[in-house]
XYZ file of C-alpha atoms in Angstrom:
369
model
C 0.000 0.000 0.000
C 1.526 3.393 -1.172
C 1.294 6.141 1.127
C -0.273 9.291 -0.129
C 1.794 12.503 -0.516
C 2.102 15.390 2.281
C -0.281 18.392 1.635
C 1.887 21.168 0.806
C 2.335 23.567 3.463
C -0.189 26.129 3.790
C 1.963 28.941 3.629
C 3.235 27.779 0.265
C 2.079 30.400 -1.485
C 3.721 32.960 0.465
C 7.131 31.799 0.066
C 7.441 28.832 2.973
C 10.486 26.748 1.752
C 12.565 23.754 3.330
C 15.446 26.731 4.615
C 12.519 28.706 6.451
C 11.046 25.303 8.325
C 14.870 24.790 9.651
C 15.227 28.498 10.562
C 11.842 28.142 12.285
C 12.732 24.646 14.306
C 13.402 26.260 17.632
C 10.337 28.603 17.461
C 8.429 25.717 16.685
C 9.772 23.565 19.640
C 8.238 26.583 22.004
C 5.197 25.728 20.315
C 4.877 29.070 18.572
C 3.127 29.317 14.914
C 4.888 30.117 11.549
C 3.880 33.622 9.691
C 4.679 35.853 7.369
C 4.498 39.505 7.625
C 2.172 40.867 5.389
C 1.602 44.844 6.698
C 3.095 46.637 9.846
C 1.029 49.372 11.773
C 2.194 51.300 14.905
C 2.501 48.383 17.769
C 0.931 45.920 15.915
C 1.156 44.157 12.745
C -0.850 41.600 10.301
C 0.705 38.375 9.748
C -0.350 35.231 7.890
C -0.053 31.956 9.692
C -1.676 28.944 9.935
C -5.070 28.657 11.987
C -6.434 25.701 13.780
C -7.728 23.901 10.913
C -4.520 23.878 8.873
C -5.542 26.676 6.512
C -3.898 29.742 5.826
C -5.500 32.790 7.261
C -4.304 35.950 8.061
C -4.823 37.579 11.655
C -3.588 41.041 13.776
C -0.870 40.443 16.164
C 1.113 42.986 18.591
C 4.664 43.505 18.151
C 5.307 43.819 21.557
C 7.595 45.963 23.290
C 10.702 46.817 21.223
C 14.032 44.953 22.629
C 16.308 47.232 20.965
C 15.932 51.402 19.864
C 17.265 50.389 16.971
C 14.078 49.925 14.088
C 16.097 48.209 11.865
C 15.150 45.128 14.348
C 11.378 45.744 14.278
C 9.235 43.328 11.994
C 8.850 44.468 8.870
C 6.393 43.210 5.863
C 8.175 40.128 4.253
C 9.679 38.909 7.746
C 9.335 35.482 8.582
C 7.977 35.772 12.651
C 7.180 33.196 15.651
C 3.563 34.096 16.550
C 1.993 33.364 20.155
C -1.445 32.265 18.641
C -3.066 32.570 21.833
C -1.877 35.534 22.890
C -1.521 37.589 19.064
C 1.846 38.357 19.670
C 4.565 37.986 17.664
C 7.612 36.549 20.002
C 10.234 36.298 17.307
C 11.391 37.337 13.860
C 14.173 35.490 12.186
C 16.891 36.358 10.284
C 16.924 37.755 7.120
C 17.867 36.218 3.931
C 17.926 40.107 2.443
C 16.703 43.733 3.334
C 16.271 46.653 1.897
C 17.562 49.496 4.085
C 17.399 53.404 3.974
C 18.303 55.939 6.100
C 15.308 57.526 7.672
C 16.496 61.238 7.238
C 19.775 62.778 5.956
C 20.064 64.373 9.651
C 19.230 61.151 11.055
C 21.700 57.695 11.394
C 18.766 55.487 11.944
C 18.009 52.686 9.191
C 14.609 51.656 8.177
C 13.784 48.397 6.707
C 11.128 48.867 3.880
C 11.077 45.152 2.326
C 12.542 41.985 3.936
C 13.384 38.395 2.674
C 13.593 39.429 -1.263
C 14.109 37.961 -3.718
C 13.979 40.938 -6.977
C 13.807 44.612 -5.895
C 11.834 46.087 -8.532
C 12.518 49.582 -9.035
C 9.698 51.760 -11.213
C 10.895 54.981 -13.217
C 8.104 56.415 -14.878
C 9.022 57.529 -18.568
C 6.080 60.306 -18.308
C 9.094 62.036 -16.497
C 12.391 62.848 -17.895
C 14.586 60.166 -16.844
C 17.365 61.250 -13.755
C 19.527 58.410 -14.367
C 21.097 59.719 -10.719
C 17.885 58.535 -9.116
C 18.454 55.126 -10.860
C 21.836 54.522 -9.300
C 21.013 55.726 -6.259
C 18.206 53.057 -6.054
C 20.295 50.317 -7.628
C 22.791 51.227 -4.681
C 20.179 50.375 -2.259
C 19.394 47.705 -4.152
C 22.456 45.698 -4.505
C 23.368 46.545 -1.030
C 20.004 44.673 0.029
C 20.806 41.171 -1.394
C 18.311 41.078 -3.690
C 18.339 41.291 -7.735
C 17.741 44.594 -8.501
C 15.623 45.252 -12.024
C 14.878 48.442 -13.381
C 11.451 48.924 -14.434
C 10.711 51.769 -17.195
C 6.626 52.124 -16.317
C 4.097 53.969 -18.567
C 6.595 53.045 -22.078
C 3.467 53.496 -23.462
C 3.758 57.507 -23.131
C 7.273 57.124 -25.308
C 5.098 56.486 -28.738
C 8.679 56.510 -30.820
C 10.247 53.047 -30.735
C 13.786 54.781 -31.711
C 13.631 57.277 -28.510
C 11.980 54.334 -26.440
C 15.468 52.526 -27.041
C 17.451 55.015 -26.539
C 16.187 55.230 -23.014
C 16.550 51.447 -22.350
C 20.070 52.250 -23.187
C 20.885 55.180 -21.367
C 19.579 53.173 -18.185
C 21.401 50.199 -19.101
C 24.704 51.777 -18.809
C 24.260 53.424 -16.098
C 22.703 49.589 -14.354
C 25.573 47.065 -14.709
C 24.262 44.010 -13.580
C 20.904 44.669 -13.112
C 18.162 44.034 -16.340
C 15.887 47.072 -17.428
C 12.791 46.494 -18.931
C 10.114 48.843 -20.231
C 6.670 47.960 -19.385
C 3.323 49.673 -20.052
C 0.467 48.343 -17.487
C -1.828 50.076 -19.696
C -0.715 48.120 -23.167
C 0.392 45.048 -21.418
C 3.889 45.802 -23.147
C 6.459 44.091 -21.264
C 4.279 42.825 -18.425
C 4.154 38.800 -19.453
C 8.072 38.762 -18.891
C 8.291 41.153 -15.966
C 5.176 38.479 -14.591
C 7.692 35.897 -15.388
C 10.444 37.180 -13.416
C 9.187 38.002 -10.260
C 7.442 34.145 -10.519
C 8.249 31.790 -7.678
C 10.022 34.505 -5.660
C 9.423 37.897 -3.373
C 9.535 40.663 -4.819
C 9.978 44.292 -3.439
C 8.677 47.315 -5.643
C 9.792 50.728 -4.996
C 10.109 54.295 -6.565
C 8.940 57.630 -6.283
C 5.329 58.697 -6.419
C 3.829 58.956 -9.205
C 5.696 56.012 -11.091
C 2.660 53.809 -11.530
C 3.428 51.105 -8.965
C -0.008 50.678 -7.783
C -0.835 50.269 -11.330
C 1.830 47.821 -12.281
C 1.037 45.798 -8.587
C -2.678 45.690 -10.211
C -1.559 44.501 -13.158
C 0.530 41.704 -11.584
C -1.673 40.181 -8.896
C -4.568 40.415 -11.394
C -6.312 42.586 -9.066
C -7.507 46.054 -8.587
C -7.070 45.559 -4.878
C -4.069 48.740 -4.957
C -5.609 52.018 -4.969
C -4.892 54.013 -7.953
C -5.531 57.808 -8.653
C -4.311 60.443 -11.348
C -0.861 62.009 -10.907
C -1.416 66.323 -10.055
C -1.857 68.062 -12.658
C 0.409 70.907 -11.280
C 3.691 68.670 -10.867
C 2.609 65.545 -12.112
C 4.018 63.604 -8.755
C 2.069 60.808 -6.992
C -0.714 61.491 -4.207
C 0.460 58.750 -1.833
C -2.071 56.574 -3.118
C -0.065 53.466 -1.436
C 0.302 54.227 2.419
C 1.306 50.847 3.501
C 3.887 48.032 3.113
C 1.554 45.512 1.667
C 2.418 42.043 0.993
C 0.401 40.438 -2.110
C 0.062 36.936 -3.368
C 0.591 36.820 -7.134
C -1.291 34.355 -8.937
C 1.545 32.802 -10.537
C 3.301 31.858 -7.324
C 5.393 34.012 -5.222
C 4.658 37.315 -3.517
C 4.802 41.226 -4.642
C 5.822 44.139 -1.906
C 4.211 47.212 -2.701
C 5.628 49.952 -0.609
C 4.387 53.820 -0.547
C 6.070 56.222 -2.967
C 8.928 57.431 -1.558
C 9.906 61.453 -1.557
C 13.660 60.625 -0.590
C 15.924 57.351 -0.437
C 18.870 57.899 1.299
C 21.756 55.493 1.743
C 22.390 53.995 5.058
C 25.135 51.423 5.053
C 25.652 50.895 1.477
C 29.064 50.016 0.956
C 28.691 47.314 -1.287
C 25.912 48.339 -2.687
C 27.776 51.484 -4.244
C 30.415 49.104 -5.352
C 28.383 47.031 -7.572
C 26.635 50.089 -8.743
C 29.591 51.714 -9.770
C 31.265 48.594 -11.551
C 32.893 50.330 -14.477
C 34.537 53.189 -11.752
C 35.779 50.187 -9.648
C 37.696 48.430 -12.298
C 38.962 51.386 -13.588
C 40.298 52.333 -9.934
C 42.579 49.101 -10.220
C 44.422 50.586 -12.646
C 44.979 54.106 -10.410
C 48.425 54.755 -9.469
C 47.791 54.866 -5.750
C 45.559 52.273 -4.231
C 44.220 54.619 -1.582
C 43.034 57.161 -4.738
C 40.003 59.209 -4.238
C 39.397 60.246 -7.746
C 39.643 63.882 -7.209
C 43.454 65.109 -8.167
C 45.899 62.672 -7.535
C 48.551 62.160 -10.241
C 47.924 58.821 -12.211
C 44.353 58.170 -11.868
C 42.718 55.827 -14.204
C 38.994 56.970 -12.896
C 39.666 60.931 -14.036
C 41.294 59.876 -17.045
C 38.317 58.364 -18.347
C 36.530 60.996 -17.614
C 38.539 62.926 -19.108
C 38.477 61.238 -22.082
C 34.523 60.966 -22.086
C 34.799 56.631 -21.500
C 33.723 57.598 -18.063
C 30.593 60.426 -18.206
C 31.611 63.081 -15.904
C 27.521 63.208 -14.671
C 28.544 59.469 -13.251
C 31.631 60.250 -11.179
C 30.462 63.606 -10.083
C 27.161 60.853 -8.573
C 29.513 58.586 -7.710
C 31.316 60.829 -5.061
C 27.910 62.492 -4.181
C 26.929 58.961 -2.927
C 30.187 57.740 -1.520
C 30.468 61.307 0.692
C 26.491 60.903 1.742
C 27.136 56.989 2.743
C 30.607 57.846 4.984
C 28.120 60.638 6.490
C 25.572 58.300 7.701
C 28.196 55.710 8.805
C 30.353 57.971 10.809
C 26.683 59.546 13.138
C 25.584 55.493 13.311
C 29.148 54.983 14.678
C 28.827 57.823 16.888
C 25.609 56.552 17.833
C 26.611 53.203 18.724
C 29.706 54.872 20.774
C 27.170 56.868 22.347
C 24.869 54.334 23.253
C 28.203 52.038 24.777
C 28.627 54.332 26.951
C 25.242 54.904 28.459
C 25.429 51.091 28.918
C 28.830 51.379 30.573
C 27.268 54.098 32.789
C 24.176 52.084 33.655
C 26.036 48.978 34.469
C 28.545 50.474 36.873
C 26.077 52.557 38.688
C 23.670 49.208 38.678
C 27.178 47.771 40.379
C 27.288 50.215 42.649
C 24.165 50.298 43.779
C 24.406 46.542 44.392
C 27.667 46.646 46.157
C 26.105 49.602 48.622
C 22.726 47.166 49.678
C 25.501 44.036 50.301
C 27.306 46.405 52.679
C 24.342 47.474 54.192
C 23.344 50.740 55.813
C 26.040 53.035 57.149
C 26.530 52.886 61.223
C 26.109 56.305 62.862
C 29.630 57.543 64.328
């Protein structure tokens, strides 16, 4: 007699896999439930789990009282948590595959996490705007830095009538996105969208830009639904109205999962290292060949990086970005090294006064002379 095969897991769908059961083993042992994030309010969040009768379902859990000041920690939409079913709390969230991180202000050192466990990082660019290929490599720094696969998409193509022009803007944002694939797509025409539908598939993916770029559109367009809000762009500026004020997380009916995340005013760089690196490809193999290995790129005698640009191999628009990014990024990480000295110390202070205190009730109260 053969025995039947296992149900899949219910939380299939929402990216469950063999690596998040074993990251989940210890949770499970406490006899805590599996979920994913799927949006984040103030103290409290929504997660989908599995209910009593083995289904998929998706309830509203605190987040309980943060452990650490730092946000970066918090759950975020995409995180795999440990839910307390009885209690609606979520006990635990476990570590992240990937993340993508900006700073929360350019006077500030604090991260926030907009997307978590991803897979693609979809970045829109509306072509109804004239294209600030500086935007684009300051979102495919984020983007590499994050983990993720970073793909840039060109929304409303449909706007750019001329197939000539249309090109040469695939091209302009090609060279300036080593790496990472750009693909214009019109949600309107259904241009582009079978193979952008095909690779987000299977995965998670994050979707971010500005407002205004038509992400509630294209997140329509690839969960089939109408379930994102969409309204007109102002007629005054022609930016975005916000019409996306959450971190949603959204089956897509393919398999896999879309994060649609509010249009963002400012992205600022928090930690991206690595990111710029593999944004910057072409400037960091033409740094090998500098004469000094410490080079900055700004005067120093025998350097390969302002000899290109010199030449026009290198645009001068990308270096001048390059070292707009690199000084922002050494910015943020010297205040969140300050902060962490900062906070040291208050711990230092805390301790030794805790000691103290402790040492003085051991002794007792002082005897009268």
């Amino acid at each position: 007699m053969t025995s039947s095969p296992a149900a899949p897991h219910p939380l299939l769908p929402y990216g469950w896999s063999d690596a998040v059961a074993t990251g989940f083993a210890r949770a499970a042992a406490q006899g805590l439930s599996p979920g994913r994030v799927v949006r984040v309010d103030r103290g409290s969040c929504e997660v989908v789990t599995v209910g009593p009768g083995g289904r998929a379902e998706c309830v509203r859990a605190g987040t309980g009282a943060p452990a650490s000041a730092d946000s970066t920690g918090h759950p975020c939409t995409g995180d795999w948590v440990a839910v307390d079913g009885e209690q609606h709390v979520v006990r635990a969230v476990l570590p992240r595959r990937t993340a993508f991180v900006r700073a929360v202000s350019s006077q500030r050192s604090d991260g926030q996490v907009l997307a978590a466990n991803i897979d693609q990082v979809l970045i829109a660019v509306s072509l109804a705007d004239e294209l600030d290929l500086g935007r684009v490599e300051r979102f495919l720094s984020l983007a590499w830095e994050s983990g993720g696969q970073p793909v840039v998409v060109l929304t409303k193509a449909d706007l750019v009538p001329d197939a000539r022009t249309l090109s040469y803007l695939v091209e302009d944002t090609e060279r300036v996105a080593p790496g990472a694939r750009v693909l214009p797509v019109s949600a309107a025409t259904g241009q582009g969208m079978d193979l952008l539908a095909a690779l987000v598939r299977g995965g998670t993916a994050a979707l971010l830009g500005l407002s205004g770029a038509g992400k509630s559109t294209l997140a329509n367009a690839l969960t089939g639904t109408d379930g994102q809000r969409v309204d007109a762009t102002r007629d005054g500026d022609g930016k975005g109205r916000h019409t996306t004020t959450t971190r949603d997380l959204l089956p897509l009916p393919g398999g896999g999962v879309l994060i649609d995340t509010p249009g963002l005013r400012g992205v600022g760089l928090w930690d991206a290292d690595g990111g710029l690196a593999q944004a910057f490809t072409d400037v960091e193999a033409l740094a090998r060949d500098c004469r000094f290995h410490d080079c900055s790129h700004r005067t120093e005698p025998g350097c390969a990086v302002l000899a290109a640009a010199e030449d026009g191999t290198l645009p001068l628009r990308r270096l001048e970005n390059y070292h707009k990014l690199a000084r922002e990024n050494e910015r943020i990480a010297a205040r969140s090294d300050a902060r962490l000295s900062a906070e040291l110390l208050r711990d230092w202070k805390r301790k030794k006064a805790l000691g103290r205190h402790m040492m003085e009730r051991k002794r007792g109260p002082r005897q009268g002379g």
